[in-house]
XYZ file of C-alpha atoms in Angstrom:
671
model
C -74.049 -68.384 49.469
C -71.949 -70.754 47.359
C -74.976 -72.443 45.720
C -76.417 -68.973 44.987
C -73.163 -67.850 43.397
C -72.965 -71.060 41.353
C -76.551 -70.575 40.157
C -75.825 -66.934 39.253
C -72.711 -67.840 37.244
C -74.591 -70.675 35.493
C -77.437 -68.282 34.635
C -75.014 -65.766 33.129
C -72.623 -68.068 31.281
C -74.754 -71.151 30.517
C -78.009 -69.465 29.499
C -78.252 -71.336 26.159
C -77.995 -74.693 27.899
C -80.611 -73.628 30.478
C -82.966 -72.503 27.683
C -82.497 -75.869 25.943
C -83.291 -77.710 29.164
C -86.399 -75.529 29.602
C -87.553 -76.328 26.046
C -87.015 -80.033 26.667
C -88.971 -79.888 29.943
C -91.896 -78.080 28.308
C -91.940 -80.614 25.448
C -91.956 -83.412 28.011
C -94.994 -81.949 29.819
C -96.743 -81.296 26.516
C -96.169 -84.849 25.240
C -97.398 -86.332 28.525
C -100.595 -84.298 28.278
C -101.026 -85.281 24.632
C -100.601 -88.948 25.581
C -103.176 -88.574 28.333
C -105.637 -86.969 25.927
C -105.099 -89.788 23.377
C -105.798 -92.363 26.075
C -108.996 -90.467 26.854
C -110.190 -91.108 23.294
C -109.297 -87.851 21.539
C -107.992 -87.739 18.034
C -104.289 -86.810 17.658
C -105.147 -83.275 16.473
C -107.666 -82.703 19.264
C -105.302 -84.203 21.838
C -102.416 -81.847 20.865
C -104.672 -78.778 20.740
C -106.225 -79.548 24.132
C -102.751 -80.152 25.612
C -101.486 -76.816 24.302
C -104.513 -75.011 25.746
C -104.120 -76.629 29.153
C -100.411 -75.871 29.280
C -100.912 -72.186 28.341
C -98.680 -69.832 26.312
C -95.324 -71.534 25.932
C -93.447 -68.269 25.376
C -95.076 -66.713 28.416
C -94.064 -69.711 30.519
C -90.499 -69.376 29.254
C -90.462 -65.667 30.069
C -91.802 -66.287 33.577
C -89.211 -69.000 34.134
C -86.391 -66.745 32.963
C -87.544 -64.000 35.333
C -86.963 -66.328 38.300
C -83.347 -67.060 37.388
C -80.589 -65.450 39.506
C -79.180 -62.295 37.861
C -81.865 -62.224 35.160
C -82.675 -58.579 35.958
C -79.093 -57.572 35.177
C -79.153 -59.668 31.977
C -82.374 -58.003 30.856
C -80.930 -54.594 31.626
C -77.813 -55.349 29.602
C -79.918 -56.597 26.661
C -82.063 -53.476 26.820
C -78.980 -51.241 26.833
C -77.549 -53.081 23.823
C -80.885 -52.788 22.044
C -80.992 -49.063 22.823
C -77.479 -48.658 21.404
C -78.583 -50.355 18.171
C -81.542 -47.977 17.924
C -79.220 -44.988 18.378
C -76.878 -46.278 15.666
C -79.800 -46.311 13.266
C -80.721 -42.686 14.164
C -77.502 -40.622 14.082
C -79.267 -37.235 14.109
C -81.355 -38.192 17.137
C -78.240 -39.559 18.853
C -76.179 -36.439 18.177
C -78.914 -34.118 19.499
C -79.467 -36.209 22.636
C -75.773 -36.589 23.433
C -75.201 -32.855 22.967
C -78.046 -31.979 25.342
C -76.694 -34.297 28.050
C -73.075 -33.203 27.549
C -73.928 -29.494 27.836
C -76.027 -29.984 30.959
C -73.600 -32.280 32.773
C -70.592 -30.211 31.688
C -72.098 -27.035 33.135
C -73.105 -28.753 36.379
C -69.680 -30.386 36.787
C -67.820 -27.120 36.226
C -69.982 -25.000 38.527
C -70.210 -27.598 41.294
C -66.412 -27.944 41.173
C -66.199 -24.257 42.066
C -68.958 -24.443 44.697
C -67.493 -27.522 46.368
C -63.900 -26.279 46.255
C -64.738 -22.818 47.599
C -67.814 -23.263 49.818
C -68.216 -26.912 50.827
C -64.768 -28.488 50.999
C -63.345 -28.543 54.560
C -60.365 -26.313 55.262
C -56.990 -28.098 54.968
C -56.313 -27.922 58.696
C -56.585 -30.362 61.590
C -60.220 -30.617 62.759
C -61.221 -27.484 60.823
C -64.715 -27.450 62.323
C -63.184 -26.223 65.614
C -61.514 -23.179 64.029
C -63.135 -19.746 64.332
C -62.312 -16.166 63.418
C -62.717 -13.390 65.995
C -63.818 -9.915 64.936
C -64.622 -6.646 66.662
C -68.153 -5.259 66.778
C -68.620 -1.520 67.349
C -72.283 -0.530 66.753
C -71.562 2.984 67.990
C -69.148 3.439 65.092
C -71.254 1.501 62.600
C -68.828 -1.450 62.520
C -70.183 -5.000 62.649
C -67.114 -6.805 61.329
C -63.938 -4.864 62.129
C -60.317 -5.900 62.621
C -59.411 -6.372 66.300
C -56.484 -4.644 67.975
C -53.561 -6.248 69.758
C -54.665 -5.113 73.220
C -58.082 -6.780 72.915
C -56.390 -9.927 71.601
C -54.175 -10.040 74.690
C -57.208 -9.772 76.990
C -59.290 -12.274 74.992
C -56.498 -14.828 75.175
C -55.928 -14.331 78.893
C -59.559 -14.328 80.066
C -61.340 -16.955 77.950
C -62.106 -20.556 78.961
C -63.482 -21.840 75.647
C -60.438 -21.793 73.367
C -57.442 -24.080 73.304
C -55.515 -21.047 72.065
C -55.881 -17.855 70.022
C -53.399 -16.630 67.403
C -52.748 -13.140 66.072
C -51.942 -12.240 62.458
C -50.937 -8.932 60.931
C -51.340 -9.300 57.202
C -50.488 -7.192 54.165
C -46.790 -6.849 54.991
C -44.797 -6.166 51.816
C -41.158 -7.137 51.512
C -38.480 -6.619 48.882
C -36.818 -9.966 48.169
C -33.350 -9.486 46.663
C -31.920 -13.036 46.767
C -32.252 -15.814 44.219
C -32.864 -13.591 41.187
C -34.140 -10.162 40.230
C -35.479 -7.963 43.046
C -39.090 -8.892 43.731
C -41.870 -7.485 45.876
C -43.553 -10.300 47.829
C -46.610 -10.239 50.038
C -46.178 -11.619 53.518
C -47.840 -11.817 56.899
C -46.552 -11.406 60.410
C -47.987 -14.149 62.609
C -47.746 -15.097 66.248
C -45.681 -18.199 66.909
C -48.729 -20.212 68.021
C -50.634 -19.739 64.737
C -49.417 -23.013 63.255
C -50.390 -24.985 66.357
C -53.806 -23.320 66.389
C -54.399 -24.231 62.739
C -52.866 -27.664 63.203
C -50.328 -27.453 60.369
C -46.678 -28.421 60.057
C -44.062 -27.305 57.519
C -42.871 -29.457 54.667
C -39.284 -28.555 55.528
C -37.725 -27.202 58.705
C -39.737 -25.805 61.603
C -42.118 -22.990 62.503
C -41.572 -20.079 64.898
C -40.832 -20.308 68.612
C -42.282 -18.065 71.331
C -39.040 -16.130 71.836
C -38.995 -15.191 68.121
C -42.117 -13.073 68.745
C -39.912 -10.629 70.675
C -38.467 -7.499 69.100
C -34.908 -8.118 67.934
C -35.369 -11.875 67.499
C -37.695 -11.810 64.496
C -35.049 -12.143 61.754
C -36.368 -15.550 60.647
C -38.776 -16.351 57.845
C -40.965 -19.139 56.465
C -41.395 -19.506 52.693
C -44.436 -20.663 50.762
C -44.137 -23.775 48.629
C -44.733 -21.736 45.473
C -42.023 -19.179 46.235
C -39.573 -21.928 47.218
C -40.086 -23.785 43.946
C -40.209 -20.725 41.700
C -37.458 -18.605 43.225
C -35.131 -21.218 44.723
C -35.732 -24.189 42.383
C -37.123 -26.310 45.259
C -33.659 -26.520 46.813
C -33.997 -28.564 50.057
C -30.881 -26.912 51.457
C -32.733 -23.571 51.640
C -33.387 -24.216 55.352
C -30.682 -22.425 57.309
C -29.704 -20.083 54.482
C -29.956 -16.324 54.739
C -32.009 -14.178 52.366
C -32.539 -10.414 52.389
C -36.048 -9.056 52.930
C -36.303 -5.278 52.597
C -32.560 -5.031 53.062
C -32.450 -7.054 56.309
C -30.850 -10.539 56.434
C -33.326 -13.261 57.447
C -32.690 -16.932 58.124
C -35.032 -19.335 56.352
C -36.225 -21.801 58.995
C -38.832 -23.696 56.967
C -40.989 -24.153 53.893
C -44.745 -24.569 54.284
C -46.818 -27.224 52.535
C -48.541 -26.415 49.218
C -52.033 -26.388 50.777
C -51.087 -23.832 53.460
C -52.212 -20.487 52.080
C -53.311 -18.523 55.135
C -54.533 -15.766 55.157
C -54.757 -16.140 51.327
C -53.194 -17.791 48.312
C -51.199 -14.670 47.425
C -49.097 -14.771 50.621
C -45.553 -16.003 50.031
C -43.605 -15.362 53.255
C -44.373 -15.396 56.973
C -42.422 -13.592 59.719
C -42.816 -13.608 63.501
C -45.217 -10.990 64.815
C -43.722 -8.410 67.144
C -46.239 -6.080 68.752
C -45.299 -2.509 69.627
C -45.835 -2.011 73.390
C -47.583 1.289 72.588
C -50.339 -0.671 70.821
C -50.982 -2.695 73.963
C -51.186 0.495 76.016
C -53.234 2.743 73.731
C -55.588 0.051 72.317
C -55.957 1.898 69.035
C -54.398 0.172 66.027
C -56.799 -2.279 64.384
C -54.783 -4.108 61.765
C -54.979 -7.706 62.957
C -56.697 -10.973 62.218
C -57.488 -13.259 65.152
C -58.095 -16.998 64.753
C -58.874 -19.436 67.557
C -59.338 -23.164 68.113
C -62.307 -24.156 70.260
C -61.917 -26.730 72.977
C -63.530 -30.083 72.254
C -67.259 -30.012 72.843
C -67.497 -26.197 72.873
C -69.965 -24.760 70.353
C -69.698 -21.458 68.528
C -72.704 -20.191 70.496
C -70.986 -20.995 73.793
C -67.825 -19.229 72.614
C -69.884 -16.187 71.600
C -71.493 -16.063 75.037
C -68.056 -16.193 76.680
C -66.687 -13.431 74.439
C -69.721 -11.243 75.189
C -68.967 -11.564 78.903
C -65.311 -10.661 78.329
C -66.355 -7.640 76.232
C -68.523 -6.372 79.091
C -65.599 -6.650 81.504
C -63.291 -4.810 79.096
C -65.887 -2.096 78.580
C -66.004 -1.524 82.323
C -62.192 -1.385 82.513
C -61.243 0.640 79.415
C -63.182 3.785 78.364
C -62.142 3.265 74.713
C -63.962 -0.095 74.708
C -67.350 1.550 75.156
C -69.957 -0.436 73.178
C -67.263 -2.613 71.600
C -67.827 -6.356 71.500
C -66.494 -9.470 69.810
C -67.974 -11.687 67.117
C -67.162 -15.397 66.782
C -67.505 -16.833 63.256
C -66.614 -20.359 62.029
C -63.432 -19.972 60.011
C -64.804 -21.646 56.872
C -67.876 -19.410 56.894
C -65.684 -16.377 57.518
C -63.574 -17.198 54.462
C -66.384 -18.007 52.015
C -69.349 -15.898 53.205
C -68.633 -13.021 50.773
C -68.993 -15.327 47.750
C -71.358 -18.035 49.061
C -74.684 -16.439 47.929
C -73.427 -15.731 44.401
C -71.996 -19.231 43.924
C -75.092 -20.990 45.280
C -77.322 -18.837 43.091
C -75.178 -19.721 40.093
C -75.400 -23.416 40.974
C -79.181 -23.112 41.236
C -79.363 -21.462 37.814
C -77.236 -24.222 36.291
C -79.462 -26.791 38.014
C -82.477 -25.234 36.313
C -80.586 -25.338 33.036
C -79.916 -29.059 33.547
C -83.599 -29.641 34.272
C -84.506 -27.867 31.025
C -82.064 -30.178 29.241
C -83.756 -33.169 30.910
C -87.141 -32.030 29.647
C -85.770 -31.489 26.146
C -84.303 -34.988 26.208
C -87.591 -36.367 27.498
C -89.401 -34.680 24.596
C -87.049 -36.348 22.094
C -87.506 -39.798 23.624
C -91.244 -39.251 23.951
C -91.482 -38.374 20.256
C -89.623 -41.551 19.413
C -91.755 -43.613 21.788
C -94.955 -42.654 19.947
C -93.587 -44.281 16.793
C -92.993 -47.515 18.719
C -96.446 -47.909 20.266
C -97.228 -50.941 18.079
C -93.879 -52.472 19.094
C -94.741 -52.072 22.781
C -98.185 -53.609 22.199
C -96.702 -56.620 20.402
C -94.218 -57.119 23.239
C -97.064 -57.088 25.733
C -98.959 -59.581 23.578
C -95.939 -61.876 23.724
C -95.969 -61.752 27.517
C -93.885 -58.747 28.543
C -95.250 -57.001 31.637
C -95.802 -53.267 31.775
C -93.017 -52.924 34.321
C -90.686 -54.828 32.007
C -91.493 -52.442 29.145
C -91.035 -49.385 31.371
C -87.642 -50.727 32.526
C -86.663 -51.281 28.891
C -87.620 -47.700 28.002
C -85.476 -46.388 30.842
C -82.550 -48.677 29.976
C -82.533 -47.426 26.395
C -81.600 -43.978 27.723
C -78.412 -45.434 29.261
C -76.189 -45.258 26.128
C -77.092 -41.581 25.700
C -76.314 -40.913 29.361
C -73.009 -42.790 29.225
C -71.740 -41.012 26.117
C -73.141 -37.581 26.978
C -72.049 -37.864 30.612
C -68.478 -38.770 29.647
C -68.288 -35.852 27.212
C -69.858 -33.550 29.807
C -67.330 -34.469 32.500
C -64.467 -33.955 30.036
C -65.918 -30.559 29.131
C -66.296 -29.734 32.842
C -62.648 -30.607 33.532
C -61.561 -28.415 30.632
C -63.784 -25.549 31.819
C -62.375 -25.745 35.369
C -58.782 -25.677 34.094
C -59.617 -22.676 31.926
C -61.407 -20.896 34.794
C -58.719 -21.144 37.505
C -56.186 -18.780 35.842
C -59.001 -16.310 35.140
C -60.645 -16.506 38.584
C -61.399 -13.148 40.237
C -58.720 -12.003 42.655
C -61.245 -11.896 45.495
C -62.402 -15.494 45.074
C -61.085 -17.476 48.063
C -59.733 -21.046 48.014
C -59.136 -21.176 44.277
C -56.472 -23.811 44.903
C -59.216 -26.182 46.147
C -61.182 -26.073 42.884
C -60.869 -29.370 41.016
C -62.964 -32.153 39.506
C -62.470 -34.658 42.327
C -64.374 -37.635 43.737
C -67.178 -35.654 45.471
C -67.709 -33.593 42.311
C -67.840 -36.728 40.153
C -70.288 -38.324 42.607
C -72.525 -35.267 42.327
C -72.263 -35.330 38.517
C -73.171 -39.031 38.422
C -76.202 -38.400 40.650
C -77.293 -35.571 38.333
C -76.761 -37.900 35.389
C -78.990 -40.502 37.028
C -81.649 -37.859 37.652
C -81.362 -36.830 34.008
C -81.929 -40.434 32.931
C -84.995 -40.828 35.144
C -86.579 -37.587 33.922
C -85.667 -38.243 30.275
C -86.937 -41.836 30.347
C -90.149 -41.028 32.171
C -92.256 -40.178 29.104
C -91.276 -43.227 27.007
C -91.736 -45.401 30.095
C -95.263 -44.048 30.551
C -95.917 -44.586 26.839
C -94.850 -48.209 27.178
C -96.903 -48.630 30.347
C -100.051 -47.219 28.722
C -99.691 -49.076 25.418
C -103.092 -50.398 24.286
C -102.852 -53.946 22.933
C -106.231 -53.989 21.228
C -105.987 -50.451 19.860
C -102.424 -50.839 18.604
C -103.113 -54.108 16.786
C -106.104 -52.731 14.914
C -105.635 -50.940 11.599
C -104.674 -47.380 12.374
C -104.015 -48.320 15.979
C -100.768 -46.371 16.041
C -102.456 -43.009 15.833
C -105.224 -44.094 18.186
C -102.746 -45.168 20.812
C -100.577 -42.091 20.630
C -102.886 -39.184 20.003
C -104.421 -37.717 23.109
C -101.992 -39.115 25.684
C -98.891 -38.029 23.783
C -100.396 -34.618 23.068
C -101.117 -34.120 26.774
C -97.612 -35.266 27.786
C -95.997 -33.030 25.170
C -98.006 -30.045 26.370
C -96.930 -30.646 29.960
C -93.277 -30.845 28.888
C -93.545 -27.573 26.977
C -95.182 -25.839 29.940
C -92.464 -27.105 32.278
C -89.680 -25.975 29.945
C -91.194 -22.506 29.568
C -91.707 -22.244 33.338
C -88.022 -22.995 33.932
C -86.588 -21.069 30.987
C -88.384 -17.769 31.592
C -86.772 -17.150 35.043
C -83.381 -18.055 33.591
C -83.828 -15.615 30.732
C -85.103 -12.901 33.060
C -82.162 -13.486 35.424
C -79.677 -13.378 32.557
C -81.257 -10.168 31.281
C -81.116 -8.545 34.710
C -77.498 -9.644 35.102
C -76.600 -8.091 31.766
C -78.467 -4.923 32.709
C -76.664 -4.772 36.063
C -73.314 -5.246 34.359
C -74.104 -2.455 31.913
C -75.187 -0.191 34.778
C -72.018 -0.930 36.754
C -69.908 -0.274 33.683
C -71.563 3.118 33.318
C -70.948 4.158 36.943
C -68.498 7.022 37.310
C -65.861 5.762 39.798
C -64.791 9.300 40.556
C -61.407 9.078 38.824
C -60.039 8.560 35.307
C -58.040 5.359 34.869
C -57.229 5.875 31.184
C -53.514 6.436 30.539
C -52.763 5.963 34.244
C -49.985 3.534 35.210
C -49.285 2.352 38.762
C -46.450 0.606 40.560
C -46.188 -0.650 44.119
C -43.289 0.051 46.470
C -42.238 -1.574 49.728
C -39.824 0.976 51.182
C -37.365 -0.770 53.563
C -37.338 0.992 56.921
C -33.931 -0.562 57.603
C -32.530 1.752 54.952
C -34.938 4.654 55.580
C -35.643 4.474 59.343
C -37.141 7.962 59.790
C -40.340 9.321 58.271
C -38.355 12.235 56.856
C -36.053 9.756 55.066
C -39.062 7.992 53.514
C -40.564 11.315 52.450
C -37.303 12.395 50.839
C -37.022 9.079 48.998
C -40.593 9.390 47.702
C -39.897 12.964 46.659
C -36.870 11.883 44.601
C -38.894 9.186 42.872
C -41.723 11.567 42.022
C -39.274 14.183 40.769
C -37.639 11.715 38.391
C -40.930 10.185 37.236
C -42.402 13.630 36.573
C -39.420 14.479 34.365
C -40.028 11.484 32.064
C -41.288 12.740 28.660
C -45.035 12.192 28.314
C -45.798 12.171 32.051
C -48.419 14.819 32.805
C -48.622 14.316 36.580
C -47.304 11.899 39.210
C -48.201 11.266 42.831
C -48.247 8.637 45.546
C -51.007 7.114 47.668
C -50.957 4.476 50.377
C -53.807 2.519 48.742
C -55.238 2.782 45.224
C -58.963 3.236 44.599
C -60.926 -0.038 44.476
C -58.030 -1.784 46.251
C -59.852 -2.221 49.549
C -60.910 0.236 52.190
C -58.808 1.743 54.954
C -61.621 2.399 57.371
C -61.266 4.234 60.651
C -63.066 6.499 63.048
C -62.676 10.235 62.385
C -63.815 13.181 64.523
C -65.149 16.303 62.803
C -65.058 19.806 64.244
C -68.573 21.238 64.306
C -71.047 22.786 66.712
C -72.336 19.409 67.872
C -69.933 16.520 68.463
C -69.609 14.385 65.332
C -67.740 11.150 64.757
C -68.006 8.872 61.728
C -66.358 5.792 60.291
C -64.860 6.717 56.927
C -62.397 5.480 54.346
C -59.237 7.565 54.193
C -56.006 7.804 52.209
C -52.585 9.400 52.627
C -51.427 11.124 49.431
C -48.652 13.319 48.080
C -49.059 16.476 46.007
C -49.762 15.503 42.417
C -51.797 12.380 43.175
C -55.215 14.001 42.685
C -54.138 15.448 39.336
C -52.496 12.170 38.213
C -55.548 10.016 38.804
C -58.029 12.625 37.641
C -60.122 13.280 40.757
C -62.026 16.563 40.217
C -61.524 19.513 42.588
C -64.907 20.843 43.756
C -63.847 23.658 46.112
C -60.692 25.177 47.545
C -57.255 23.960 46.515
C -55.097 20.820 46.357
C -51.904 20.007 48.229
C -48.587 21.692 47.504
C -45.066 20.798 48.598
C -45.193 23.559 51.245
C -48.119 21.879 53.002
C -45.819 19.311 54.624
C -44.287 22.095 56.695
C -47.430 23.979 57.672
C -48.956 24.051 61.121
C -51.671 23.068 61.647
C -51.572 20.287 59.026
C -54.012 20.458 56.139
C -56.219 17.880 54.473
C -58.911 17.230 51.868
C -62.385 15.743 52.162
C -64.677 14.475 49.445
C -67.976 16.102 48.534
C -70.090 13.366 50.125
C -68.509 13.831 53.567
C -68.722 17.618 53.181
C -72.482 17.452 52.505
C -73.106 14.929 55.293
C -71.154 16.688 58.046
C -71.728 20.329 57.075
C -74.989 20.423 55.089
C -75.557 23.798 53.461
C -72.119 25.047 54.552
C -68.660 25.182 53.067
C -66.244 22.619 54.463
C -63.266 24.906 53.880
C -61.626 25.953 57.114
C -63.356 23.202 59.100
C -61.291 20.548 60.866
C -61.087 16.792 61.435
C -58.786 14.459 63.347
C -58.130 10.773 63.862
C -59.035 10.139 67.530
C -55.604 9.031 68.673
C -53.792 10.707 71.504
C -51.155 13.098 70.230
C -52.532 13.529 66.699
C -53.480 17.155 65.882
C -56.557 18.588 64.204
C -56.314 18.851 60.402
C -57.611 21.956 58.593
C -59.642 21.319 55.414
C -58.271 23.283 52.456
C -60.121 21.542 49.618
C -63.120 19.439 48.660
C -62.732 16.842 45.900
C -65.115 14.539 44.060
C -66.291 11.314 45.665
C -64.301 8.217 44.681
């Protein structure tokens, strides 16, 4: 390899000397042939002419000799790129238009693929994330295909399976009032089983995680902080481990701080506490407020795990009457996290890909229009010995300066767009913290840039390949060479652009129409002039339900007395803030049970949020003391359960032992 390397370096850095040696060698051969012709009796003029004819085209010989030198392809490419840059400098308008087209296309692709890769494609930040799965409950009888499991089923799944290394339990959406380190603040937390961190394969940045005995009632006064909360609230103080903070009025010892990339179950979670399960939940098998995540054993597939869980579900169905027609669903954890947004993001990426292809065709049209003006130049180059492949390579290389400049501007624009998008990302978009212009995104952008160059340089390359030497060198040859071929190529480009642009325009129009239609939908309530606040009432201070009710009553009384307040009420979950779905039994001639969304409200809530009353009455303060208890249903449920009848006086109940039937006293509009 050393002689090859030496020859390559000599070809690159001593090219003038090599060319001089080539000229000298050709002159030597020419003079020898001339001398031979003179000795054969030719005149000096005839001898030199005959020698030149026998030797052939000197410039062609030089070109062929240069092509055999090591690294000559790279040298030719560099010369072509430099020549293309000079052409662009002489045509600033053409350059500006071409660079803008490339920058817009690459910028859009970089920005959108950053989102797609960060949300959909990037592996989860856990150890061997491909082995992690989420477990859900399936209840076809109740119309549930993806429901939250209960603690009792989790206990049986963990005890009876042979396919998981372990299974962890999480109860999310636990709100706490943090009163240390600054102003009182409401933080979102999760209660997790002690083995969650081992299942996910994560370790804290500071301190430790939970132990098994901290899952027991009375030993759960410890807490883990998120990296964001630790830095924002406690100034990244490393001595936070071991300190006590108050959550909802109860002292908790901080035992650790998690790493920045740990954001399970979501990026909005800021504290984690040990999960203590009420023994009644294990006995009654009713409450479904949990997430279950498991780690598969090595070599076990998701299909094998699903088969095992189906067998366990059949055994549980035979043991527990409440598990009738209830199964389990095993879903890869990454798919479980991103499935709600995957179709929309991939469709958006496809639309941007079509947009980039339209930009490629536009760029190809510009270069093709310029190529037609250079037909005579291509013909002269071929006359001087350039091959068609050499001309096609030159045409492609001349696109390189446009790609380099436009690509750089496009990537910069993509980085800016991503930084602007992250703070404005929808609240439901998962894994926002993973969105960034990183190495895989740049690799994808570079590959799209290369594709852009190939498509854009295709037409001028074909023009160079098809250049007609005889036609181009005749008077008027320029128009003869370009006419029909260029017209046909231009027509094909226009057809392709229209074929790609029309679906994009139709899709954009349908999207705008859908947005307008959604904006016109009546949500069933009036949000104008309505303000909301969220409370996490500490049960340490208000242990009984009556204490909580009295506290809420005092708040509502004081809020209602504020000048300008027309009505005030409380609800356990606002509209459009997620469903609280459960099975409900309805009292009617034939047995009826349905899965519905339900809310718990105080008097004044319906009036405050503007839900219309269709029939009957609303709640009053006296209703909390009535027996039997009273409730409201919406008009859609009333029509579905009691078609052609009034729902007033009918009853419903949540099918939990000990809960009474509820008498319907009013029907309100559907929200």
